[in-house]
XYZ file of C-alpha atoms in Angstrom:
689
model
C 5.941 -25.026 27.598
C 5.342 -25.052 23.686
C 6.259 -27.920 21.965
C 8.388 -25.696 19.228
C 10.854 -24.346 22.279
C 13.617 -25.526 24.077
C 15.054 -24.259 27.157
C 17.955 -25.302 29.393
C 16.870 -24.313 32.886
C 18.400 -24.276 36.716
C 18.211 -25.897 39.902
C 16.888 -29.012 40.717
C 12.644 -28.280 39.980
C 13.022 -26.760 36.188
C 11.168 -25.902 32.987
C 10.887 -28.953 30.567
C 13.387 -28.750 27.688
C 17.037 -29.777 26.761
C 19.723 -28.181 28.833
C 22.551 -25.696 27.872
C 24.223 -23.478 30.187
C 26.405 -20.574 30.555
C 29.166 -19.692 32.965
C 28.150 -15.883 33.032
C 27.086 -14.619 36.291
C 24.441 -11.610 36.396
C 24.680 -8.561 38.653
C 21.273 -7.806 39.779
C 20.382 -4.386 40.722
C 17.201 -3.068 41.963
C 15.799 0.781 42.224
C 15.143 0.267 45.735
C 18.237 -1.382 46.455
C 20.407 -3.904 46.565
C 19.059 -7.353 47.179
C 21.460 -10.682 48.150
C 19.344 -13.204 46.664
C 18.492 -12.373 43.107
C 15.677 -14.971 42.835
C 13.823 -13.074 45.589
C 13.338 -10.020 43.588
C 10.915 -11.862 41.205
C 8.132 -12.082 43.645
C 8.149 -9.188 46.142
C 6.066 -6.573 44.165
C 6.827 -5.080 40.707
C 10.590 -4.695 40.960
C 12.269 -4.631 37.540
C 15.953 -4.874 37.299
C 18.324 -1.764 36.314
C 19.412 -3.578 32.900
C 15.806 -4.210 32.215
C 14.697 -0.763 32.864
C 17.239 0.715 30.989
C 16.186 -1.310 27.874
C 13.007 0.213 28.018
C 13.561 3.858 29.027
C 16.090 3.768 26.058
C 12.931 3.223 23.956
C 11.621 6.468 25.481
C 9.410 4.816 27.702
C 8.369 6.889 31.124
C 10.146 5.484 34.071
C 6.838 5.221 35.974
C 5.190 3.131 33.473
C 8.115 0.533 33.316
C 7.686 -0.023 36.970
C 4.163 -0.286 36.911
C 4.176 -2.712 34.524
C 7.439 -4.441 34.096
C 8.878 -7.084 36.353
C 12.327 -9.028 36.260
C 11.717 -12.739 36.482
C 13.975 -15.653 36.874
C 13.346 -19.541 36.736
C 12.636 -19.927 40.531
C 12.430 -18.028 43.642
C 11.489 -18.650 47.356
C 8.299 -17.169 48.441
C 9.608 -14.695 51.249
C 6.430 -15.554 53.623
C 6.083 -19.395 53.092
C 9.637 -20.098 52.186
C 8.206 -22.706 49.211
C 9.827 -22.248 46.186
C 7.833 -21.102 43.197
C 8.394 -20.637 39.289
C 7.504 -17.324 38.152
C 8.397 -17.713 34.781
C 6.429 -21.400 34.355
C 3.280 -20.186 36.175
C 3.077 -17.158 33.631
C 3.574 -19.120 30.699
C 1.842 -22.062 31.747
C 4.801 -24.318 31.119
C 5.129 -27.624 32.759
C 8.010 -27.705 35.150
C 10.505 -31.003 35.565
C 13.584 -32.047 37.303
C 16.918 -31.375 35.470
C 20.381 -30.319 35.588
C 21.237 -28.297 38.853
C 24.349 -26.816 37.279
C 22.131 -25.213 34.377
C 22.275 -21.603 33.513
C 18.931 -19.753 35.460
C 16.532 -18.314 32.804
C 15.835 -14.705 33.058
C 14.012 -12.055 31.431
C 11.269 -9.351 32.012
C 7.642 -10.179 32.103
C 5.033 -7.412 31.019
C 1.474 -7.010 31.583
C -1.309 -4.287 31.963
C -5.143 -3.926 32.964
C -7.785 -5.881 32.242
C -10.950 -4.499 30.225
C -12.643 -7.522 30.540
C -12.258 -7.589 34.667
C -13.141 -4.007 35.712
C -9.546 -2.979 34.869
C -7.944 -4.909 37.355
C -4.163 -6.473 36.870
C -4.401 -8.832 33.962
C -2.729 -12.110 34.340
C -1.857 -12.506 30.979
C 1.132 -10.946 29.350
C 4.586 -11.782 27.741
C 7.813 -12.538 28.463
C 11.228 -11.664 26.966
C 14.222 -13.756 27.391
C 17.559 -12.373 28.477
C 19.854 -12.553 25.284
C 22.192 -14.925 26.927
C 19.478 -17.302 28.298
C 17.578 -17.686 25.266
C 14.563 -20.046 24.517
C 15.076 -21.499 21.397
C 12.209 -21.618 18.350
C 12.614 -24.981 17.056
C 10.823 -24.238 13.470
C 12.712 -20.763 13.322
C 16.063 -22.215 14.680
C 16.827 -19.291 16.507
C 16.014 -17.816 19.907
C 12.402 -16.895 20.658
C 12.330 -12.841 20.796
C 9.163 -12.894 22.821
C 6.955 -15.553 24.751
C 3.395 -15.574 25.273
C 1.199 -18.010 27.708
C 0.713 -21.479 26.382
C -2.862 -21.553 26.742
C -4.090 -22.844 23.221
C -4.924 -21.539 19.851
C -6.665 -18.059 19.898
C -5.802 -17.246 23.326
C -3.718 -14.264 22.928
C -4.677 -10.693 24.451
C -3.735 -7.254 24.524
C -1.535 -5.281 26.945
C -3.173 -2.250 28.403
C -0.016 -0.785 30.261
C -1.019 1.209 33.242
C 0.064 4.617 33.663
C 0.911 7.661 36.333
C -1.509 10.735 36.207
C 0.909 13.094 34.464
C 0.692 10.746 31.430
C -2.931 10.792 31.949
C -2.753 14.430 31.991
C -0.812 14.452 29.046
C -3.360 12.553 26.812
C -6.072 14.531 28.150
C -4.317 17.688 26.819
C -3.739 16.620 23.556
C -7.121 15.863 22.891
C -8.776 18.650 24.692
C -10.636 16.018 27.213
C -11.241 17.043 31.290
C -10.595 14.225 33.625
C -13.386 14.121 36.258
C -13.598 12.417 39.781
C -15.666 9.819 38.641
C -12.597 8.898 35.671
C -9.997 9.193 38.812
C -11.883 6.462 40.506
C -12.412 4.302 37.461
C -8.725 4.740 36.105
C -7.186 5.864 32.868
C -8.190 2.988 30.372
C -11.956 3.176 31.496
C -11.806 7.024 30.998
C -10.262 6.651 27.284
C -12.866 4.037 26.637
C -15.627 6.266 27.747
C -14.237 9.491 26.278
C -13.924 8.299 23.086
C -10.238 9.105 22.980
C -8.696 8.183 20.001
C -6.439 4.889 20.214
C -2.900 3.908 18.313
C -2.670 0.536 17.735
C 1.336 -0.935 17.374
C 3.139 -4.271 17.692
C 5.036 -4.373 20.975
C 4.749 -3.315 24.729
C 7.947 -0.845 24.412
C 6.549 0.992 21.322
C 3.049 1.472 23.250
C 4.723 2.493 26.125
C 6.661 4.792 24.163
C 3.484 6.666 22.532
C 1.785 6.617 25.924
C 4.874 8.825 27.211
C 4.252 11.193 24.147
C 0.652 11.631 25.106
C -1.088 9.310 22.872
C -3.474 6.307 24.198
C -1.664 3.293 22.995
C -2.540 -0.325 22.877
C 0.211 -3.454 22.229
C -0.779 -5.974 20.066
C 1.255 -9.482 20.667
C 1.617 -9.523 16.730
C 0.553 -7.920 13.456
C -1.953 -10.547 13.535
C -2.866 -10.163 17.421
C -5.855 -7.913 16.853
C -8.182 -10.522 15.782
C -9.061 -13.928 15.757
C -8.211 -15.386 12.519
C -10.281 -18.305 12.695
C -13.510 -16.742 13.509
C -12.880 -13.689 11.628
C -13.663 -10.813 14.602
C -11.880 -8.741 16.847
C -10.464 -10.270 19.874
C -12.842 -9.009 23.003
C -10.455 -6.886 24.551
C -10.234 -4.401 21.364
C -14.320 -4.946 20.458
C -14.766 -3.321 23.775
C -13.099 0.264 22.612
C -15.427 -0.102 19.159
C -18.093 2.303 20.626
C -19.225 5.841 19.551
C -17.050 5.781 16.222
C -13.897 5.831 17.857
C -10.713 6.749 15.768
C -7.954 4.238 15.529
C -4.638 4.917 14.104
C -2.280 1.494 13.176
C 1.389 2.576 13.628
C 3.030 -0.837 12.561
C 7.196 -1.094 11.696
C 8.904 0.353 8.781
C 9.849 -3.007 7.217
C 11.974 -3.270 3.761
C 11.543 -7.328 3.236
C 8.677 -8.123 0.605
C 7.683 -11.067 2.689
C 7.200 -8.928 6.100
C 5.623 -6.095 3.958
C 3.051 -8.371 2.832
C 2.209 -9.809 5.943
C 1.871 -6.346 7.260
C -0.455 -5.098 4.612
C -2.473 -8.344 4.944
C -2.826 -7.557 8.969
C -3.379 -4.209 8.251
C -6.061 -4.549 5.914
C -7.866 -7.086 7.849
C -7.602 -5.108 11.226
C -8.956 -2.169 9.395
C -11.977 -3.891 7.787
C -12.958 -5.375 11.227
C -12.711 -1.947 12.917
C -14.337 -0.197 10.262
C -17.018 -2.894 10.636
C -17.828 -2.091 14.050
C -18.168 1.196 13.629
C -14.847 2.767 14.022
C -12.809 5.270 11.719
C -9.049 3.850 10.906
C -6.087 5.362 9.524
C -2.818 4.106 9.076
C 0.544 5.729 10.001
C 3.270 5.123 7.970
C 7.077 5.335 9.314
C 9.154 6.495 6.671
C 12.173 4.616 7.552
C 15.293 3.791 8.424
C 14.180 3.756 11.674
C 12.081 0.253 12.175
C 9.814 0.825 14.772
C 7.688 4.069 16.056
C 9.870 3.822 19.333
C 12.903 4.023 17.158
C 11.339 6.685 15.309
C 10.705 9.018 17.939
C 14.018 8.394 19.693
C 15.639 9.445 16.666
C 13.247 12.091 15.102
C 11.387 13.250 18.667
C 7.984 13.343 19.380
C 6.704 16.312 17.269
C 7.745 14.203 14.364
C 5.315 11.638 15.057
C 2.842 13.980 15.500
C 3.614 15.183 12.013
C 3.070 11.500 10.583
C -0.026 11.188 12.695
C -1.510 14.284 11.078
C -0.552 12.718 7.374
C -1.705 9.466 7.739
C -4.326 8.350 5.243
C -7.831 6.411 5.761
C -7.362 3.146 5.941
C -9.188 2.025 2.547
C -7.284 4.927 0.711
C -3.566 3.135 2.377
C -4.676 0.080 1.065
C -5.445 0.998 -2.468
C -1.987 2.775 -2.372
C -0.281 -0.153 -1.085
C -2.015 -2.217 -3.146
C -0.702 -0.415 -6.506
C 2.647 0.477 -4.636
C 6.244 -0.284 -6.036
C 8.518 -1.682 -3.512
C 10.864 -3.309 -5.150
C 14.691 -1.824 -4.887
C 15.833 0.357 -7.896
C 18.667 -0.208 -9.473
C 18.706 3.487 -10.960
C 16.689 6.326 -9.309
C 16.074 9.739 -11.135
C 14.424 13.042 -10.287
C 14.325 14.296 -13.832
C 11.651 16.055 -15.779
C 12.379 13.843 -18.736
C 14.154 10.503 -18.776
C 16.598 11.288 -21.238
C 19.077 8.487 -22.752
C 19.214 5.724 -20.157
C 21.939 2.684 -20.140
C 19.160 -0.051 -20.496
C 20.430 -3.720 -20.170
C 20.872 -5.779 -22.797
C 18.947 -9.015 -21.688
C 16.496 -9.534 -19.101
C 13.495 -7.866 -17.556
C 13.511 -4.087 -17.154
C 10.804 -2.448 -15.386
C 10.632 1.306 -15.544
C 8.567 3.764 -13.303
C 8.377 7.496 -14.259
C 5.540 10.020 -14.299
C 3.562 10.697 -17.299
C 4.869 13.072 -19.781
C 8.362 12.540 -18.475
C 9.407 10.994 -22.028
C 9.344 7.116 -21.212
C 9.122 6.396 -25.092
C 11.624 8.905 -26.053
C 14.204 7.135 -23.820
C 13.808 3.967 -25.277
C 14.289 5.279 -29.214
C 18.104 4.935 -28.907
C 17.782 1.153 -27.682
C 15.337 0.648 -30.805
C 17.389 2.380 -33.583
C 20.416 -0.108 -31.868
C 18.177 -2.975 -32.061
C 17.213 -2.607 -35.993
C 20.563 -1.371 -37.000
C 21.824 -4.979 -35.478
C 18.788 -6.904 -37.191
C 17.409 -7.523 -33.886
C 13.447 -7.977 -33.988
C 11.676 -5.235 -31.919
C 7.706 -6.070 -30.663
C 5.444 -3.237 -28.883
C 2.545 -4.573 -26.986
C -0.171 -2.320 -25.786
C -3.853 -2.312 -24.934
C -5.176 0.225 -27.300
C -4.932 0.667 -30.920
C -4.273 4.511 -30.855
C -1.627 4.663 -28.160
C 0.008 1.752 -30.031
C 0.186 3.589 -32.907
C 1.713 6.829 -31.697
C 4.216 4.590 -29.817
C 4.885 2.995 -32.878
C 5.533 6.131 -34.763
C 8.016 7.420 -32.242
C 9.972 4.572 -32.357
C 9.983 4.338 -36.298
C 8.000 0.793 -36.156
C 4.869 -0.362 -38.278
C 1.796 -0.853 -36.626
C 0.420 -4.514 -37.605
C -2.414 -3.290 -39.504
C -0.015 -1.203 -41.717
C 2.000 -4.416 -42.565
C 1.161 -6.661 -45.195
C 0.780 -10.307 -44.502
C 3.848 -11.256 -46.876
C 6.057 -8.563 -45.363
C 5.758 -9.963 -41.466
C 8.157 -12.700 -41.863
C 10.583 -10.141 -42.917
C 9.784 -6.991 -41.073
C 12.048 -6.187 -38.094
C 9.390 -5.228 -35.729
C 5.844 -3.654 -35.345
C 3.144 -3.064 -32.428
C -0.190 -4.493 -31.601
C -2.689 -4.725 -29.155
C -2.219 -7.694 -26.917
C -6.171 -8.694 -28.127
C -4.259 -10.109 -31.065
C -1.587 -12.508 -29.023
C -2.787 -15.905 -30.608
C -2.660 -17.586 -33.647
C -6.103 -17.044 -34.621
C -5.968 -13.300 -34.871
C -5.238 -11.217 -38.120
C -1.696 -11.009 -36.872
C -1.683 -14.769 -36.969
C 0.913 -14.012 -34.023
C 3.772 -16.492 -33.306
C 5.276 -16.403 -29.966
C 8.384 -18.425 -31.192
C 9.236 -16.142 -33.913
C 10.782 -13.558 -31.861
C 14.456 -14.972 -30.942
C 16.332 -12.962 -28.646
C 13.882 -9.661 -29.429
C 13.270 -6.669 -27.628
C 9.231 -6.917 -26.307
C 8.505 -3.281 -24.828
C 5.147 -3.377 -22.915
C 4.008 0.013 -22.583
C 1.434 0.877 -20.004
C 1.881 -2.507 -18.665
C -0.621 -2.052 -15.737
C -3.372 -1.618 -18.245
C -1.872 -4.166 -20.605
C -2.522 -6.871 -18.010
C -5.547 -5.570 -16.681
C -6.854 -5.641 -20.377
C -5.759 -9.330 -21.090
C -7.262 -10.491 -17.750
C -10.157 -8.400 -18.078
C -11.213 -6.747 -21.035
C -14.388 -8.061 -23.011
C -12.491 -7.569 -26.390
C -10.507 -10.183 -25.186
C -13.315 -12.559 -23.640
C -13.665 -15.261 -26.555
C -9.629 -15.761 -26.916
C -8.624 -14.838 -23.228
C -6.847 -17.977 -22.301
C -5.137 -18.118 -25.858
C -3.889 -14.615 -25.081
C -2.590 -15.095 -21.507
C -0.807 -18.320 -22.820
C 0.816 -16.621 -25.876
C 1.724 -14.095 -23.545
C 3.476 -16.266 -21.124
C 5.195 -18.175 -24.206
C 6.562 -15.134 -25.954
C 8.179 -13.882 -22.458
C 9.571 -17.365 -21.822
C 10.943 -17.620 -24.978
C 12.584 -13.862 -25.632
C 13.996 -14.080 -21.966
C 15.333 -17.709 -22.480
C 16.671 -16.880 -25.627
C 18.686 -13.477 -24.615
C 16.160 -11.264 -24.987
C 15.311 -8.076 -23.883
C 11.487 -7.087 -22.196
C 10.888 -3.518 -20.963
C 7.618 -2.837 -19.085
C 6.963 0.592 -18.491
C 3.957 2.659 -16.667
C 3.764 6.053 -14.728
C 1.891 3.690 -12.117
C 4.178 0.397 -12.209
C 3.302 -1.514 -9.317
C 4.472 -4.717 -7.482
C 1.309 -6.570 -9.232
C 2.776 -5.999 -12.687
C 6.494 -7.148 -11.497
C 5.461 -9.751 -9.898
C 3.072 -11.396 -12.555
C 5.850 -10.618 -15.219
C 8.489 -12.547 -13.059
C 6.205 -15.359 -12.755
C 6.186 -15.377 -16.375
C 9.731 -15.887 -16.242
C 11.683 -18.994 -17.592
C 13.382 -19.147 -14.654
C 13.902 -16.731 -11.062
C 14.931 -13.676 -12.255
C 15.565 -10.370 -10.400
C 14.365 -7.558 -12.610
C 16.299 -4.040 -13.388
C 14.223 -1.645 -11.937
C 14.126 1.869 -12.615
C 12.211 4.854 -10.791
C 11.819 8.283 -11.471
C 10.702 10.383 -8.524
C 10.290 13.713 -10.278
C 6.785 15.230 -9.773
C 4.853 18.078 -10.938
C 5.108 20.535 -8.516
C 1.563 22.398 -9.953
C -1.244 21.035 -8.073
C -4.634 20.756 -9.148
C -8.080 21.811 -7.451
C -10.167 19.053 -7.717
C -14.142 19.397 -6.274
C -15.871 16.153 -5.973
C -19.582 15.570 -6.291
C -21.344 12.239 -5.391
C -24.589 12.305 -8.010
C -26.007 9.365 -9.894
C -26.801 11.234 -13.075
C -25.055 14.353 -14.537
C -28.248 15.888 -15.892
C -28.303 18.509 -13.593
C -24.917 19.687 -14.154
C -25.391 19.714 -17.920
C -27.647 23.050 -16.999
C -23.910 24.357 -16.386
C -22.601 24.335 -19.611
C -23.842 27.581 -20.541
C -21.912 29.532 -18.028
C -18.920 27.337 -18.861
C -18.962 27.736 -22.429
C -18.548 31.336 -22.229
C -15.161 31.005 -21.023
C -13.721 28.145 -23.427
C -14.433 24.959 -25.223
C -15.218 21.874 -23.247
C -13.832 18.680 -23.190
C -16.374 15.629 -22.216
C -14.523 12.482 -20.895
C -17.165 9.056 -21.523
C -16.737 5.160 -20.995
C -19.528 4.771 -24.032
C -19.996 5.254 -27.227
C -23.283 3.272 -27.845
C -26.487 4.554 -28.126
C -27.960 2.396 -25.912
C -25.723 4.240 -23.261
C -27.560 6.993 -21.731
C -24.617 9.424 -21.440
C -22.802 7.553 -24.655
C -20.759 9.586 -26.978
C -23.635 9.523 -29.455
C -26.249 10.643 -27.757
C -24.528 13.333 -26.122
C -22.839 14.261 -29.496
C -26.891 14.576 -30.583
C -27.618 16.521 -27.502
C -25.107 19.173 -27.919
C -25.526 19.803 -31.595
C -29.440 20.433 -30.623
C -28.933 22.771 -27.635
C -25.893 24.582 -29.001
C -26.251 24.561 -32.939
C -23.561 27.625 -33.175
C -20.765 25.327 -31.103
C -18.457 22.942 -33.204
C -18.796 19.308 -31.449
C -16.181 16.648 -32.108
C -16.656 12.988 -31.322
C -13.550 10.986 -30.858
C -14.681 6.948 -30.234
C -13.642 3.976 -31.655
C -15.892 4.499 -34.710
C -15.155 8.023 -35.544
C -11.283 7.278 -35.302
C -11.561 4.661 -38.101
C -13.864 6.356 -40.058
C -11.394 8.075 -42.824
C -14.407 10.533 -43.770
C -14.667 11.953 -40.173
C -12.207 14.764 -38.714
C -11.290 12.182 -35.888
C -10.145 10.068 -38.150
C -6.198 9.065 -36.967
C -6.739 11.929 -34.283
C -3.691 10.686 -31.945
C -1.263 11.586 -34.874
C -2.585 15.269 -35.133
C -4.542 15.636 -31.639
C -3.476 19.275 -30.818
C -3.949 20.301 -34.720
C -7.426 19.249 -34.974
C -8.874 20.010 -31.286
C -8.510 23.434 -31.822
C -11.353 24.056 -34.176
C -13.796 22.764 -31.864
C -15.514 24.113 -28.972
C -16.906 20.834 -27.618
C -14.874 17.549 -27.753
C -16.302 14.272 -26.589
C -13.873 11.332 -25.913
C -13.888 8.166 -25.176
C -11.105 5.966 -23.738
C -9.742 5.376 -27.366
C -7.525 8.679 -26.690
C -7.816 7.617 -22.666
C -3.878 6.913 -22.522
C -0.305 7.752 -24.424
C -1.825 10.820 -25.888
C -1.159 14.798 -25.141
C -3.071 18.023 -25.651
C -0.307 20.570 -25.478
C -1.652 23.916 -26.028
C -0.047 25.767 -23.623
C -1.781 28.820 -24.228
C -5.192 27.468 -23.039
C -5.851 27.199 -19.399
C -8.185 24.219 -17.909
C -11.259 24.064 -15.859
C -12.671 20.472 -14.803
C -16.529 20.418 -14.586
C -16.863 16.965 -14.221
C -19.427 13.976 -13.715
C -17.615 11.133 -13.621
C -17.333 7.998 -11.705
C -14.135 6.704 -12.408
C -12.189 8.234 -15.124
C -9.704 10.059 -13.451
C -6.977 10.035 -15.898
C -8.119 12.344 -18.597
C -7.168 15.280 -16.461
C -3.285 14.393 -17.135
C -3.978 14.688 -20.963
C -3.678 18.323 -20.857
C -0.548 18.425 -19.089
C 0.079 22.047 -19.272
C -3.250 23.563 -18.033
C -4.391 24.280 -14.405
C -7.509 22.290 -13.417
C -10.323 24.425 -11.717
C -12.642 22.112 -10.900
C -13.716 18.712 -11.450
C -16.961 17.057 -10.266
C -18.087 13.101 -9.992
C -19.352 10.861 -7.555
C -17.279 10.374 -4.834
C -15.004 7.050 -4.785
C -13.603 5.343 -1.860
C -10.108 4.377 -1.861
C -10.798 0.719 -2.658
C -12.284 1.380 -6.235
C -10.232 1.536 -9.590
C -9.150 4.883 -10.678
C -9.727 3.554 -14.247
C -13.193 3.629 -16.084
C -16.625 2.891 -14.749
C -20.122 2.684 -16.197
C -20.622 6.215 -15.945
C -17.614 8.265 -16.401
C -17.893 11.535 -17.802
C -16.083 14.619 -17.132
C -16.650 17.983 -18.754
C -14.023 20.223 -18.788
C -14.299 23.923 -19.120
C -10.895 25.141 -21.193
C -10.905 29.209 -20.679
C -8.611 31.097 -23.019
C -5.621 33.149 -21.682
C -5.299 37.037 -22.189
C -4.011 36.268 -25.627
C -6.509 36.004 -28.826
C -8.981 33.348 -28.049
C -8.317 29.955 -29.369
C -11.207 27.367 -29.160
C -11.169 23.671 -29.999
């Protein structure tokens, strides 16, 4: 018996454990009629009590599947042939039997096992036991009754449960996938046919869930736990599952819907590792996400029907994409939920940590304006932190604040606030930043996901990264400790950023979360091309330029980059001398003699006069091109710069071409990030850039 489990048992020879008892008696019913002595029922074939069968059929499991795989067991029984006392539960769970109190309440529950893919599809000796609720086995480590028990065979001994099925279920699975059941298949059995025919398999946690899915026409295998599909010690699939990784089989992982962050994290880890190992074995893997509130797949099918699960399967996403989505998801419960095109004025808390998630263009900065106005009127300092100078200047202008570069050194001490880049958060910067000068202030972290990424990864922070991160922590702790307010907002706000900010807080602090669920219903058509160089696509510019202006998004400015803004400016000027070219990068926006100088403040006004615009991430975030008379068609060669389409919010996108990206890759900037955007004019008079 597991050392962490304690259990009161019955009669003279009993299971080792601490004794407890209950006076309640059982009504023992069998499908084949009444049995006078209930212990005998445990060893006569696969007989299942009515209450146990009802538990399974309540999960929408076919009754024949239950009778083929489930058996009711008690502590001890008498072999009807040898008349010897046997211990079916102890035998199956590999527990040691000792003598104890004869008045103890007998342990009772159901046992489930299926067929063994490693033993010519014979009945498997390994299985799982679920004690009845009123005869519990207590797990000492958790201080509560163990829900399921597996044989005590040592570390790494767990196996899968492949439930045996009647022929009508087999036919249902074959019809779903358009497969034929031959005579040879009939001799070998259902699971041998699944293995050889390449039938997609659904992996779920729990035998009742697998039985429910089999009843619905899916080939479903039960894992003994979310981590039960692989050996964590050896980092490999368990043999039974590896036996099905043949011929590029499709797997669907369908774990429970959970709301507890710790359990969600465990499911993420288990799904990620299992998906990785299955993919490595040559299989394709998708993840089925239950929407809730139903917890398990059986609960979902009982409540919503099998057709609803069919829809979930069709909408399932590739494992790598699911992993990327989950990694950047926000799972914290919302204190305020909206579904509005614009945020408007919100009732922000006066102190603490505030996190706002709202789509691009919904007025996150505008919603902050009343808060900032009140703070300034109350002589409360305000600090805006961004990762881009141009973005910061635009935000500060909208909030009525100065940018650090426009504030004289002598005025900083008396200033009620300003904005600066996260790079400047240290005493050696030109800002001479002091985190202890912001008592009770409001700190706005705009585009928080990118601010943190920039602070942790950007080359511009390389020499002062440790000081920047230390100062950021000191600032947030001091502000929160002195009754200040920290506002972190981002269209892509995720648990990663919220967790990071919570860890920086001076004490455990629950964030106030606002989520705006509004989504733009206009959809964009995007064509993705896998190419190592955009050279061949440049030839398409002739045709594109006939329809309108072109926007080229880049991540490189310097001449040494072949596809940098400087080199492409030369290329376009030479090939299209009649076209006006505008280069927007960190060099031109800082040059008072260049048309792009401080262009973020007047972007829409300037770009109308040009035919070709070359832009680096200098205007990658926080700006919009709002020329509503212009329609857009993207002709892109981009590795990663996928935020640029959102900058032209009113325009429909006709096409975008870039190297294919896996779901695990960042959607930020890459080595080669060039998007060519064709802007076709509307029927109104031509307005080119």
